[in-house]
Amino acid sequence: MEPARRAEFVPHGMGDTFAGLLVGPVLLGMALVILFVVPDARVPEANPPMVQRSSLSTAPLRAALTDPPVASLGHRCNECHIIIQPRDGRPEAINYHRNIVLRHGLNNNCYNCHDRENRERLVQHSGATIGYDEQALLCAQCHGRVYRDWTRGAHGKTVGAWNPRDPRYRRFVCTECHDPHAPMLDGIAPLPGPHTLRMGKQTGSAHEGLAEKRNPLFHWSEHGEEAEAHGGETEGGHD
């Protein structure tokens, strides 16, 4: 009977230990190659453009009247108008509120928006009155498409957050940007665009001029009066 062979034992993990000892020197060698051999990547830099601090503000352009509305010196409208007989509503016939300039197209009568009997209410075309906190509904009667875009976030300004459920979310109402008596805004210069230095100087781009070509308001400002004189519309005109 042959004697049983004695089992041979090999130290466990010896190969792993040897490989682990090599990791440090290999990584060190790679770091030295990157540091001393690989040339530095020269990232182009440019001086940042200077802009007015006010153009970076997220505050409203103007303060909208609250409900109930409070006029100058902290007085409510009806404190005076309750003792003043209503006039015909023509702005040139008044000798108060001289700071108001009415430039609102065909909307040239005070009572188109203000209730004749209660000056702390706004009046709709139906004759129903609403508070100043619902003034967007008044604007919507004539500016329906703009109101639709505003409710969907395409028009106007949203600050704080994009999600309406977020408590920081806030969307400006019409009169926080527009003067209700003269709503057209002055031209606003856009902030400088991104400076794509890595792409080099962009000349003769395929996108050059597309903004003007596809902007209906630009077409109207350039050709609108001429098109109206001929009773037609230009290509891309505003319907």
Tab-separated table of C-alpha atoms in Angstrom:
chain	number	residue	atom	x	y	z
A	1	MET	CA	0.000	0.000	0.000
A	2	GLU	CA	1.489	3.317	-1.125
A	3	PRO	CA	1.753	6.030	1.444
A	4	ALA	CA	-0.576	9.017	0.921
A	5	ARG	CA	1.053	11.948	-0.849
A	6	ARG	CA	1.564	15.026	1.223
A	7	ALA	CA	-0.495	17.968	-0.070
A	8	GLU	CA	1.527	20.848	-1.489
A	9	PHE	CA	0.593	24.268	-0.102
A	10	VAL	CA	1.187	27.540	-1.987
A	11	PRO	CA	0.892	30.895	-0.194
A	12	HIS	CA	-2.532	32.350	-1.044
A	13	GLY	CA	-2.605	35.715	-2.968
A	14	MET	CA	1.076	35.851	-3.832
A	15	GLY	CA	0.294	36.694	-7.495
A	16	ASP	CA	-2.178	39.425	-6.530
A	17	THR	CA	0.346	40.925	-4.170
A	18	PHE	CA	2.967	41.116	-6.906
A	19	ALA	CA	0.514	42.794	-9.324
A	20	GLY	CA	-0.496	45.259	-6.645
A	21	LEU	CA	3.118	46.256	-6.141
A	22	LEU	CA	3.324	47.223	-9.821
A	23	VAL	CA	0.285	49.524	-9.813
A	24	GLY	CA	2.013	52.362	-7.979
A	25	PRO	CA	5.135	52.568	-10.184
A	26	VAL	CA	3.052	52.263	-13.383
A	27	LEU	CA	0.732	55.109	-12.384
A	28	LEU	CA	3.694	57.225	-11.318
A	29	GLY	CA	5.367	56.636	-14.672
A	30	MET	CA	2.214	57.616	-16.569
A	31	ALA	CA	1.902	60.785	-14.504
A	32	LEU	CA	5.509	61.741	-15.273
A	33	VAL	CA	4.936	61.180	-18.992
A	34	ILE	CA	1.834	63.367	-18.966
A	35	LEU	CA	3.624	66.040	-16.944
A	36	PHE	CA	6.899	66.275	-18.867
A	37	VAL	CA	6.336	64.705	-22.294
A	38	VAL	CA	2.773	65.483	-23.425
A	39	PRO	CA	2.623	69.110	-24.664
A	40	ASP	CA	0.302	71.522	-22.888
A	41	ALA	CA	-3.073	72.133	-24.513
A	42	ARG	CA	-3.330	75.830	-25.273
A	43	VAL	CA	-6.914	76.864	-24.588
A	44	PRO	CA	-7.706	80.191	-26.278
A	45	GLU	CA	-8.902	82.894	-23.972
A	46	ALA	CA	-10.594	86.216	-24.502
A	47	ASN	CA	-11.451	89.134	-22.310
A	48	PRO	CA	-15.085	88.873	-21.152
A	49	PRO	CA	-17.334	91.573	-22.639
A	50	MET	CA	-18.434	94.324	-20.281
A	51	VAL	CA	-22.170	94.860	-19.793
A	52	GLN	CA	-24.287	97.198	-17.716
A	53	ARG	CA	-25.103	95.735	-14.313
A	54	SER	CA	-28.737	96.770	-14.768
A	55	SER	CA	-29.035	94.494	-17.823
A	56	LEU	CA	-28.377	91.476	-15.575
A	57	SER	CA	-31.173	92.328	-13.158
A	58	THR	CA	-34.096	89.919	-12.846
A	59	ALA	CA	-36.346	92.536	-11.241
A	60	PRO	CA	-39.507	93.747	-13.030
A	61	LEU	CA	-39.180	96.815	-15.249
A	62	ARG	CA	-42.019	98.513	-13.395
A	63	ALA	CA	-44.258	97.983	-10.375
A	64	ALA	CA	-47.739	96.685	-11.158
A	65	LEU	CA	-50.701	98.030	-9.218
A	66	THR	CA	-52.010	95.669	-6.578
A	67	ASP	CA	-55.613	94.926	-5.684
A	68	PRO	CA	-57.002	97.183	-4.392
A	69	PRO	CA	-54.878	99.684	-6.320
A	70	VAL	CA	-52.938	102.296	-4.383
A	71	ALA	CA	-52.054	105.470	-6.267
A	72	SER	CA	-49.542	108.183	-5.392
A	73	LEU	CA	-48.971	109.210	-1.769
A	74	GLY	CA	-50.430	105.904	-0.599
A	75	HIS	CA	-54.058	106.762	-1.407
A	76	ARG	CA	-56.537	104.395	-2.998
A	77	CYS	CA	-58.252	105.467	-6.211
A	78	ASN	CA	-61.741	105.823	-4.773
A	79	GLU	CA	-60.579	108.166	-2.030
A	80	CYS	CA	-60.638	110.859	-4.719
A	81	HIS	CA	-62.885	109.414	-7.408
A	82	ILE	CA	-65.790	108.827	-5.053
A	83	ILE	CA	-66.243	112.617	-4.902
A	84	ILE	CA	-65.243	113.361	-8.522
A	85	GLN	CA	-67.931	113.089	-11.167
A	86	PRO	CA	-66.971	110.830	-14.114
A	87	ARG	CA	-65.898	112.709	-17.248
A	88	ASP	CA	-66.165	111.462	-20.826
A	89	GLY	CA	-62.956	109.445	-20.580
A	90	ARG	CA	-60.954	111.351	-23.177
A	91	PRO	CA	-57.386	111.752	-21.845
A	92	GLU	CA	-57.056	115.316	-23.169
A	93	ALA	CA	-60.061	116.355	-21.056
A	94	ILE	CA	-58.426	115.704	-17.676
A	95	ASN	CA	-56.332	118.062	-15.572
A	96	TYR	CA	-54.952	115.400	-13.237
A	97	HIS	CA	-52.863	112.253	-13.821
A	98	ARG	CA	-50.786	114.433	-16.129
A	99	ASN	CA	-47.951	111.918	-15.929
A	100	ILE	CA	-49.985	109.415	-17.964
A	101	VAL	CA	-49.331	109.387	-21.710
A	102	LEU	CA	-51.898	107.350	-23.633
A	103	ARG	CA	-50.340	105.636	-26.670
A	104	HIS	CA	-52.287	102.401	-26.951
A	105	GLY	CA	-53.482	102.327	-30.551
A	106	LEU	CA	-57.262	102.363	-30.924
A	107	ASN	CA	-57.619	101.984	-27.175
A	108	ASN	CA	-57.883	105.730	-26.583
A	109	ASN	CA	-60.544	106.029	-23.881
A	110	CYS	CA	-60.042	105.585	-20.140
A	111	TYR	CA	-63.312	103.678	-19.732
A	112	ASN	CA	-62.248	100.985	-22.176
A	113	CYS	CA	-60.360	99.500	-19.237
A	114	HIS	CA	-61.409	101.390	-16.097
A	115	ASP	CA	-64.860	100.981	-14.609
A	116	ARG	CA	-66.763	104.263	-14.754
A	117	GLU	CA	-68.347	103.904	-11.314
A	118	ASN	CA	-65.665	102.054	-9.332
A	119	ARG	CA	-62.137	103.130	-10.231
A	120	GLU	CA	-60.667	100.314	-8.196
A	121	ARG	CA	-62.036	97.800	-10.705
A	122	LEU	CA	-61.247	97.054	-14.346
A	123	VAL	CA	-64.072	96.468	-16.811
A	124	GLN	CA	-64.220	93.786	-19.496
A	125	HIS	CA	-66.004	94.017	-22.843
A	126	SER	CA	-68.914	92.095	-21.350
A	127	GLY	CA	-69.379	94.753	-18.673
A	128	ALA	CA	-68.170	92.452	-15.883
A	129	THR	CA	-65.538	93.940	-13.602
A	130	ILE	CA	-62.339	92.316	-12.354
A	131	GLY	CA	-59.698	93.299	-9.817
A	132	TYR	CA	-56.259	94.623	-10.632
A	133	ASP	CA	-54.823	91.252	-9.659
A	134	GLU	CA	-56.568	89.810	-12.763
A	135	GLN	CA	-55.424	92.454	-15.220
A	136	ALA	CA	-53.970	89.818	-17.572
A	137	LEU	CA	-57.560	88.786	-18.377
A	138	LEU	CA	-58.258	92.355	-19.458
A	139	CYS	CA	-55.249	92.387	-21.783
A	140	ALA	CA	-56.267	88.993	-23.185
A	141	GLN	CA	-59.435	90.449	-24.717
A	142	CYS	CA	-57.399	92.191	-27.438
A	143	HIS	CA	-54.064	90.367	-27.204
A	144	GLY	CA	-55.307	86.793	-27.269
A	145	ARG	CA	-52.315	85.138	-28.909
A	146	VAL	CA	-49.860	86.973	-26.686
A	147	TYR	CA	-51.912	85.917	-23.650
A	148	ARG	CA	-51.840	82.300	-24.853
A	149	ASP	CA	-48.067	82.457	-25.245
A	150	TRP	CA	-47.744	84.067	-21.813
A	151	THR	CA	-49.745	81.315	-20.098
A	152	ARG	CA	-47.504	78.701	-21.754
A	153	GLY	CA	-44.266	80.459	-20.868
A	154	ALA	CA	-43.277	81.552	-24.388
A	155	HIS	CA	-43.946	85.259	-23.769
A	156	GLY	CA	-42.873	87.345	-20.822
A	157	LYS	CA	-40.395	86.579	-18.099
A	158	THR	CA	-40.228	83.715	-15.617
A	159	VAL	CA	-37.808	83.817	-12.691
A	160	GLY	CA	-36.932	81.564	-9.767
A	161	ALA	CA	-37.699	78.194	-11.358
A	162	TRP	CA	-39.263	76.708	-14.507
A	163	ASN	CA	-41.586	74.299	-12.702
A	164	PRO	CA	-44.824	76.084	-11.700
A	165	ARG	CA	-45.074	73.768	-8.674
A	166	ASP	CA	-41.769	75.060	-7.338
A	167	PRO	CA	-42.363	77.701	-4.625
A	168	ARG	CA	-39.608	79.826	-6.172
A	169	TYR	CA	-41.464	80.009	-9.499
A	170	ARG	CA	-42.740	83.458	-10.475
A	171	ARG	CA	-44.026	84.731	-13.810
A	172	PHE	CA	-44.255	88.470	-14.335
A	173	VAL	CA	-47.667	89.883	-15.216
A	174	CYS	CA	-48.222	92.194	-18.185
A	175	THR	CA	-47.817	95.522	-16.404
A	176	GLU	CA	-44.565	94.521	-14.716
A	177	CYS	CA	-42.962	94.995	-18.134
A	178	HIS	CA	-45.459	97.063	-20.152
A	179	ASP	CA	-46.928	100.440	-19.276
A	180	PRO	CA	-50.669	99.739	-19.691
A	181	HIS	CA	-51.216	103.203	-21.189
A	182	ALA	CA	-48.257	103.017	-23.597
A	183	PRO	CA	-47.359	99.321	-23.821
A	184	MET	CA	-44.779	99.387	-26.621
A	185	LEU	CA	-41.322	98.756	-25.175
A	186	ASP	CA	-38.206	100.564	-26.275
A	187	GLY	CA	-35.616	98.471	-28.069
A	188	ILE	CA	-33.653	96.174	-25.772
A	189	ALA	CA	-30.059	95.424	-26.727
A	190	PRO	CA	-29.325	91.690	-26.331
A	191	LEU	CA	-26.450	90.548	-24.165
A	192	PRO	CA	-23.289	89.392	-25.968
A	193	GLY	CA	-23.479	85.850	-27.292
A	194	PRO	CA	-20.980	83.057	-26.549
A	195	HIS	CA	-17.487	83.638	-27.945
A	196	THR	CA	-16.603	80.361	-29.687
A	197	LEU	CA	-12.826	80.768	-29.785
A	198	ARG	CA	-12.207	77.058	-30.300
A	199	MET	CA	-14.148	77.238	-33.565
A	200	GLY	CA	-12.131	80.153	-34.863
A	201	LYS	CA	-13.497	83.313	-36.390
A	202	GLN	CA	-16.892	82.647	-37.948
A	203	THR	CA	-17.325	84.402	-41.283
A	204	GLY	CA	-19.785	83.543	-44.017
A	205	SER	CA	-21.682	81.169	-41.751
A	206	ALA	CA	-24.579	79.223	-43.238
A	207	HIS	CA	-26.722	80.592	-40.400
A	208	GLU	CA	-25.847	84.209	-41.092
A	209	GLY	CA	-28.939	86.337	-41.647
A	210	LEU	CA	-31.442	83.580	-40.833
A	211	ALA	CA	-32.779	85.430	-37.801
A	212	GLU	CA	-33.786	88.403	-39.925
A	213	LYS	CA	-35.080	86.249	-42.767
A	214	ARG	CA	-37.413	84.235	-40.525
A	215	ASN	CA	-38.490	86.999	-38.146
A	216	PRO	CA	-41.986	88.204	-39.146
A	217	LEU	CA	-41.663	91.399	-37.118
A	218	PHE	CA	-38.451	92.251	-38.965
A	219	HIS	CA	-40.252	91.773	-42.285
A	220	TRP	CA	-43.091	93.998	-41.157
A	221	SER	CA	-40.726	96.725	-39.945
A	222	GLU	CA	-38.943	96.689	-43.312
A	223	HIS	CA	-41.822	96.073	-45.734
A	224	GLY	CA	-45.039	96.253	-43.724
A	225	GLU	CA	-46.141	99.753	-44.721
A	226	GLU	CA	-45.292	99.127	-48.373
A	227	ALA	CA	-47.183	95.816	-48.323
A	228	GLU	CA	-50.206	97.410	-46.690
A	229	ALA	CA	-50.206	100.161	-49.301
A	230	HIS	CA	-50.466	97.466	-51.985
A	231	GLY	CA	-53.034	95.510	-49.997
A	232	GLY	CA	-50.838	92.450	-49.593
A	233	GLU	CA	-48.356	90.787	-47.273
A	234	THR	CA	-44.674	90.145	-47.616
A	235	GLU	CA	-43.213	86.678	-47.394
A	236	GLY	CA	-43.069	85.639	-43.764
A	237	GLY	CA	-45.342	88.516	-42.745
A	238	HIS	CA	-47.096	88.617	-39.410
A	239	ASP	CA	-50.682	87.416	-39.617
